[in-house]
Amino acid sequence: MDDSLRELYQDVILDHSKHPRHFGPLDGATNTAEGHNPLCGDRVKINLIVDADDRIADIKFEGKGCAISQASASMMTDMVAGRRVAEAEKLMGGFLHLVKGEDAADLTGDDREQLDVMAGVSAFPMRVKCATLAWHTMKSALEGGTEAAKTE
Amino acid sequence: MTAQPKIISAGLDVAAVRADFEILAKPVYGKPLVYLDSAASAQKPKQVLDAMRVFAATDYANVHRGVHHLSAQATDAYEASRRTVQTFLNARHEGEIVFTKGGTEAINLVSYSFLAPRIQPGDEIVLSVMEHHSNIVPWHFLRERQGAVLRWVDVRDDGSLDIEALDAAIGPKTKLVAITHMSNVLGTVTPLKEIVARAHAKGVPVLADGCQGAVHEIVDVQALDIDFYAITGHKLYGPTGIGALYGKRAHLKAMRPFNGGGEMIREVSRDVVTYADPPARFEAGTPPIIESVGLAAAIDYMNSFDREAVRAHEHDLLTYAREALREFNWLRVIGDAPDKGAILSFETEGMHAHDVATILDREGVAVRAGHHCAQPLMERFGVASTSRASFAMYNTRADVDALIAALAKARKILS
């Protein structure tokens, strides 16, 4: 099989897409945003509870999409839950570098290890937007924006 | 050099056709290209590319302007292209063919110049749920700006149009029926003649989006008695940047100009402007001259084959693919209307269309994945997106076999 395909559709990604973590509605959300990828019509909704410490106490996502977008949303929610907002935004910066095939030196340790499975996306430029949709949407929610997040 | 194996299908020498399309010999990721996205844009035969190159290299200048030799040559070529389109659609007069930059502009022209001045708040436009966005959004403009009401006609579960439902939607306030000739998602071919007869019986004009229909059906606007018919060049094996609107002469003469600029005027002074007669009235600015030559060459190319044989060949591919897909119980074909055209859209259980298309792509198989600029239709069938394989005269049963094999592989990877 094509190596880049195996890179893209690794078991971890397929597992996240089929059994997404943090999937569903969230009661008492303090921040909410919806993201839309006009290319494919995919939508994602991110709900967060940000506490007085500026910490993401809980995060959930809803929506339908391709394996890449679902896995990305699932991994993201898994990783940012419990972190401070600033840390989550820093993580996003590193993630964006990673999936675009750029230098992701700002991703270190466990974060790098966990997100490494998404690095294969960089070989598929048409699919980068699928991977980034949830992250852009989370950012938009954290910024309190009411407009739908876009993938560009 | 090895001899091309002969591929004869429905009387069409497909191997000879394929030899005209240089791009089909270009590998993708080291695999032979299997191009099943002609409904988005068709590939171009060398006859089209050569005609454009030769024209640009030997006869090119601006049209309808200079008195010099080349300008006269270019004007002759441009107007000859118009006559080629006229014959292709069997229009009565060459002045009934307006060159546009594509099908979208052709429909927007009708919306702006024909319909907008006739719309009062509450007036209705009847359209089907299987329209492409290019035959939806121009009417939404009239809803937003002038209070027009869009009356949607549903399709049956098999994707066919219910003519009685369409008839029932045409009421005393209907100002236009806007309908596709062939759905870019379902492949459904609409009974245009019957639609026009029903609409005209109530005094309502009809516009057909022929961007797909003109490729696969033989169009006779006089026999259809249709008011407007829009086509685009790039789906007809021609270049991008050109399309055409057929409009009945009486309509075109009564219509206000669209874009303003050179060539569309009779006289301009500081205080007054008067407009040229159609079609020039609607062709402001330097038109797509080289592209018009390419479009005419594409039509000539299509006409160099028995078009019924081409149709039969494409239908054979559709039937062959439809049968082969039955072995996948995880795949649902959307659109099974009788006598549909060679477009196959499908939903894959547990697999998103974009994931499927990515895997197919790495096998050299190009399909379209997404909403196909037909979101109301996606909503009608309860899907966010589909994969779509579309067949053209240069496709073969081997292409279908490659599609089936790649789909099996996608299933293996994704499940």
PDB file of N, CA and C in Angstrom, chain B residues 117-164:
ATOM      1  N   PRO B 117     -36.332  42.858 -13.757  1.00  0.00           N
ATOM      2  CA  PRO B 117     -37.293  43.935 -14.017  1.00  0.00           C
ATOM      3  C   PRO B 117     -38.749  43.484 -13.969  1.00  0.00           C
ATOM      4  N   ARG B 118     -38.982  42.168 -13.988  1.00  0.00           N
ATOM      5  CA  ARG B 118     -40.364  41.666 -14.008  1.00  0.00           C
ATOM      6  C   ARG B 118     -40.851  41.218 -12.646  1.00  0.00           C
ATOM      7  N   ILE B 119     -39.993  41.291 -11.658  1.00  0.00           N
ATOM      8  CA  ILE B 119     -40.341  40.723 -10.348  1.00  0.00           C
ATOM      9  C   ILE B 119     -40.939  41.772  -9.422  1.00  0.00           C
ATOM     10  N   GLN B 120     -42.143  41.491  -8.952  1.00  0.00           N
ATOM     11  CA  GLN B 120     -42.764  42.254  -7.864  1.00  0.00           C
ATOM     12  C   GLN B 120     -42.691  41.383  -6.609  1.00  0.00           C
ATOM     13  N   PRO B 121     -42.718  41.992  -5.423  1.00  0.00           N
ATOM     14  CA  PRO B 121     -42.699  41.164  -4.211  1.00  0.00           C
ATOM     15  C   PRO B 121     -43.810  40.109  -4.252  1.00  0.00           C
ATOM     16  N   GLY B 122     -43.455  38.884  -3.906  1.00  0.00           N
ATOM     17  CA  GLY B 122     -44.449  37.805  -3.910  1.00  0.00           C
ATOM     18  C   GLY B 122     -44.472  37.004  -5.199  1.00  0.00           C
ATOM     19  N   ASP B 123     -43.835  37.521  -6.244  1.00  0.00           N
ATOM     20  CA  ASP B 123     -43.760  36.741  -7.490  1.00  0.00           C
ATOM     21  C   ASP B 123     -42.902  35.508  -7.263  1.00  0.00           C
ATOM     22  N   GLU B 124     -43.189  34.481  -8.048  1.00  0.00           N
ATOM     23  CA  GLU B 124     -42.553  33.189  -7.758  1.00  0.00           C
ATOM     24  C   GLU B 124     -41.634  32.705  -8.876  1.00  0.00           C
ATOM     25  N   ILE B 125     -40.610  31.996  -8.454  1.00  0.00           N
ATOM     26  CA  ILE B 125     -39.689  31.313  -9.374  1.00  0.00           C
ATOM     27  C   ILE B 125     -39.732  29.841  -8.978  1.00  0.00           C
ATOM     28  N   VAL B 126     -40.016  28.995  -9.946  1.00  0.00           N
ATOM     29  CA  VAL B 126     -40.125  27.563  -9.665  1.00  0.00           C
ATOM     30  C   VAL B 126     -38.814  26.892 -10.050  1.00  0.00           C
ATOM     31  N   LEU B 127     -38.249  26.130  -9.118  1.00  0.00           N
ATOM     32  CA  LEU B 127     -37.024  25.394  -9.413  1.00  0.00           C
ATOM     33  C   LEU B 127     -37.032  24.061  -8.680  1.00  0.00           C
ATOM     34  N   SER B 128     -36.173  23.156  -9.126  1.00  0.00           N
ATOM     35  CA  SER B 128     -36.164  21.829  -8.510  1.00  0.00           C
ATOM     36  C   SER B 128     -35.081  21.756  -7.445  1.00  0.00           C
ATOM     37  N   VAL B 129     -35.224  20.804  -6.536  1.00  0.00           N
ATOM     38  CA  VAL B 129     -34.218  20.660  -5.465  1.00  0.00           C
ATOM     39  C   VAL B 129     -32.896  20.110  -5.989  1.00  0.00           C
ATOM     40  N   MET B 130     -32.876  19.661  -7.245  1.00  0.00           N
ATOM     41  CA  MET B 130     -31.608  19.099  -7.740  1.00  0.00           C
ATOM     42  C   MET B 130     -30.798  20.116  -8.534  1.00  0.00           C
ATOM     43  N   GLU B 131     -31.127  21.391  -8.390  1.00  0.00           N
ATOM     44  CA  GLU B 131     -30.352  22.400  -9.118  1.00  0.00           C
ATOM     45  C   GLU B 131     -28.951  22.564  -8.530  1.00  0.00           C
ATOM     46  N   HIS B 132     -28.036  22.903  -9.405  1.00  0.00           N
ATOM     47  CA  HIS B 132     -26.686  23.322  -9.018  1.00  0.00           C
ATOM     48  C   HIS B 132     -26.804  24.729  -8.429  1.00  0.00           C
ATOM     49  N   HIS B 133     -25.898  25.084  -7.547  1.00  0.00           N
ATOM     50  CA  HIS B 133     -25.962  26.423  -6.939  1.00  0.00           C
ATOM     51  C   HIS B 133     -26.009  27.543  -7.982  1.00  0.00           C
ATOM     52  N   SER B 134     -25.440  27.286  -9.161  1.00  0.00           N
ATOM     53  CA  SER B 134     -25.463  28.328 -10.196  1.00  0.00           C
ATOM     54  C   SER B 134     -26.869  28.570 -10.721  1.00  0.00           C
ATOM     55  N   ASN B 135     -27.753  27.620 -10.519  1.00  0.00           N
ATOM     56  CA  ASN B 135     -29.149  27.825 -10.908  1.00  0.00           C
ATOM     57  C   ASN B 135     -30.035  27.983  -9.662  1.00  0.00           C
ATOM     58  N   ILE B 136     -29.433  28.377  -8.565  1.00  0.00           N
ATOM     59  CA  ILE B 136     -30.171  28.665  -7.324  1.00  0.00           C
ATOM     60  C   ILE B 136     -29.856  30.081  -6.853  1.00  0.00           C
ATOM     61  N   VAL B 137     -28.552  30.356  -6.736  1.00  0.00           N
ATOM     62  CA  VAL B 137     -28.144  31.627  -6.116  1.00  0.00           C
ATOM     63  C   VAL B 137     -28.618  32.859  -6.911  1.00  0.00           C
ATOM     64  N   PRO B 138     -28.576  32.830  -8.260  1.00  0.00           N
ATOM     65  CA  PRO B 138     -29.089  34.004  -8.988  1.00  0.00           C
ATOM     66  C   PRO B 138     -30.556  34.297  -8.684  1.00  0.00           C
ATOM     67  N   TRP B 139     -31.312  33.267  -8.321  1.00  0.00           N
ATOM     68  CA  TRP B 139     -32.735  33.465  -7.974  1.00  0.00           C
ATOM     69  C   TRP B 139     -32.870  33.903  -6.524  1.00  0.00           C
ATOM     70  N   HIS B 140     -31.953  33.418  -5.683  1.00  0.00           N
ATOM     71  CA  HIS B 140     -31.914  33.919  -4.300  1.00  0.00           C
ATOM     72  C   HIS B 140     -31.680  35.432  -4.280  1.00  0.00           C
ATOM     73  N   PHE B 141     -30.857  35.903  -5.220  1.00  0.00           N
ATOM     74  CA  PHE B 141     -30.635  37.357  -5.312  1.00  0.00           C
ATOM     75  C   PHE B 141     -31.981  38.079  -5.429  1.00  0.00           C
ATOM     76  N   LEU B 142     -32.854  37.546  -6.285  1.00  0.00           N
ATOM     77  CA  LEU B 142     -34.147  38.209  -6.517  1.00  0.00           C
ATOM     78  C   LEU B 142     -35.061  38.058  -5.296  1.00  0.00           C
ATOM     79  N   ARG B 143     -34.875  36.979  -4.552  1.00  0.00           N
ATOM     80  CA  ARG B 143     -35.613  36.829  -3.289  1.00  0.00           C
ATOM     81  C   ARG B 143     -35.141  37.877  -2.284  1.00  0.00           C
ATOM     82  N   GLU B 144     -33.808  37.967  -2.144  1.00  0.00           N
ATOM     83  CA  GLU B 144     -33.245  38.914  -1.168  1.00  0.00           C
ATOM     84  C   GLU B 144     -33.555  40.367  -1.516  1.00  0.00           C
ATOM     85  N   ARG B 145     -33.404  40.703  -2.786  1.00  0.00           N
ATOM     86  CA  ARG B 145     -33.463  42.114  -3.187  1.00  0.00           C
ATOM     87  C   ARG B 145     -34.846  42.581  -3.559  1.00  0.00           C
ATOM     88  N   GLN B 146     -35.681  41.654  -4.050  1.00  0.00           N
ATOM     89  CA  GLN B 146     -36.957  42.108  -4.599  1.00  0.00           C
ATOM     90  C   GLN B 146     -38.158  41.344  -4.046  1.00  0.00           C
ATOM     91  N   GLY B 147     -37.920  40.484  -3.086  1.00  0.00           N
ATOM     92  CA  GLY B 147     -39.038  39.789  -2.461  1.00  0.00           C
ATOM     93  C   GLY B 147     -39.625  38.666  -3.286  1.00  0.00           C
ATOM     94  N   ALA B 148     -38.855  38.128  -4.232  1.00  0.00           N
ATOM     95  CA  ALA B 148     -39.346  36.962  -4.980  1.00  0.00           C
ATOM     96  C   ALA B 148     -39.439  35.761  -4.046  1.00  0.00           C
ATOM     97  N   VAL B 149     -40.309  34.830  -4.402  1.00  0.00           N
ATOM     98  CA  VAL B 149     -40.486  33.613  -3.597  1.00  0.00           C
ATOM     99  C   VAL B 149     -39.999  32.421  -4.415  1.00  0.00           C
ATOM    100  N   LEU B 150     -39.123  31.606  -3.827  1.00  0.00           N
ATOM    101  CA  LEU B 150     -38.649  30.410  -4.522  1.00  0.00           C
ATOM    102  C   LEU B 150     -39.575  29.248  -4.205  1.00  0.00           C
ATOM    103  N   ARG B 151     -40.126  28.651  -5.246  1.00  0.00           N
ATOM    104  CA  ARG B 151     -40.994  27.472  -5.062  1.00  0.00           C
ATOM    105  C   ARG B 151     -40.208  26.238  -5.477  1.00  0.00           C
ATOM    106  N   TRP B 152     -39.932  25.380  -4.508  1.00  0.00           N
ATOM    107  CA  TRP B 152     -39.073  24.213  -4.757  1.00  0.00           C
ATOM    108  C   TRP B 152     -39.898  23.001  -5.144  1.00  0.00           C
ATOM    109  N   VAL B 153     -39.467  22.329  -6.194  1.00  0.00           N
ATOM    110  CA  VAL B 153     -40.119  21.089  -6.610  1.00  0.00           C
ATOM    111  C   VAL B 153     -39.211  19.932  -6.209  1.00  0.00           C
ATOM    112  N   ASP B 154     -39.782  18.998  -5.469  1.00  0.00           N
ATOM    113  CA  ASP B 154     -39.012  17.855  -4.973  1.00  0.00           C
ATOM    114  C   ASP B 154     -38.754  16.857  -6.112  1.00  0.00           C
ATOM    115  N   VAL B 155     -37.799  15.966  -5.866  1.00  0.00           N
ATOM    116  CA  VAL B 155     -37.626  14.823  -6.772  1.00  0.00           C
ATOM    117  C   VAL B 155     -38.118  13.578  -6.041  1.00  0.00           C
ATOM    118  N   ARG B 156     -38.395  12.530  -6.813  1.00  0.00           N
ATOM    119  CA  ARG B 156     -38.787  11.263  -6.188  1.00  0.00           C
ATOM    120  C   ARG B 156     -37.547  10.613  -5.563  1.00  0.00           C
ATOM    121  N   ASP B 157     -37.777   9.548  -4.796  1.00  0.00           N
ATOM    122  CA  ASP B 157     -36.643   8.883  -4.132  1.00  0.00           C
ATOM    123  C   ASP B 157     -35.610   8.360  -5.124  1.00  0.00           C
ATOM    124  N   ASP B 158     -36.044   8.026  -6.335  1.00  0.00           N
ATOM    125  CA  ASP B 158     -35.077   7.536  -7.323  1.00  0.00           C
ATOM    126  C   ASP B 158     -34.375   8.690  -8.048  1.00  0.00           C
ATOM    127  N   GLY B 159     -34.729   9.923  -7.680  1.00  0.00           N
ATOM    128  CA  GLY B 159     -34.073  11.077  -8.279  1.00  0.00           C
ATOM    129  C   GLY B 159     -34.788  11.637  -9.501  1.00  0.00           C
ATOM    130  N   SER B 160     -35.886  10.993  -9.902  1.00  0.00           N
ATOM    131  CA  SER B 160     -36.593  11.495 -11.077  1.00  0.00           C
ATOM    132  C   SER B 160     -37.486  12.670 -10.700  1.00  0.00           C
ATOM    133  N   LEU B 161     -37.781  13.474 -11.693  1.00  0.00           N
ATOM    134  CA  LEU B 161     -38.604  14.661 -11.466  1.00  0.00           C
ATOM    135  C   LEU B 161     -40.070  14.276 -11.598  1.00  0.00           C
ATOM    136  N   ASP B 162     -40.873  14.766 -10.663  1.00  0.00           N
ATOM    137  CA  ASP B 162     -42.311  14.527 -10.722  1.00  0.00           C
ATOM    138  C   ASP B 162     -42.932  15.693 -11.505  1.00  0.00           C
ATOM    139  N   ILE B 163     -43.270  15.431 -12.753  1.00  0.00           N
ATOM    140  CA  ILE B 163     -43.773  16.493 -13.627  1.00  0.00           C
ATOM    141  C   ILE B 163     -45.087  17.079 -13.098  1.00  0.00           C
ATOM    142  N   GLU B 164     -45.884  16.226 -12.445  1.00  0.00           N
ATOM    143  CA  GLU B 164     -47.157  16.738 -11.911  1.00  0.00           C
ATOM    144  C   GLU B 164     -46.893  17.700 -10.753  1.00  0.00           C
TER     145      GLU B 164
END
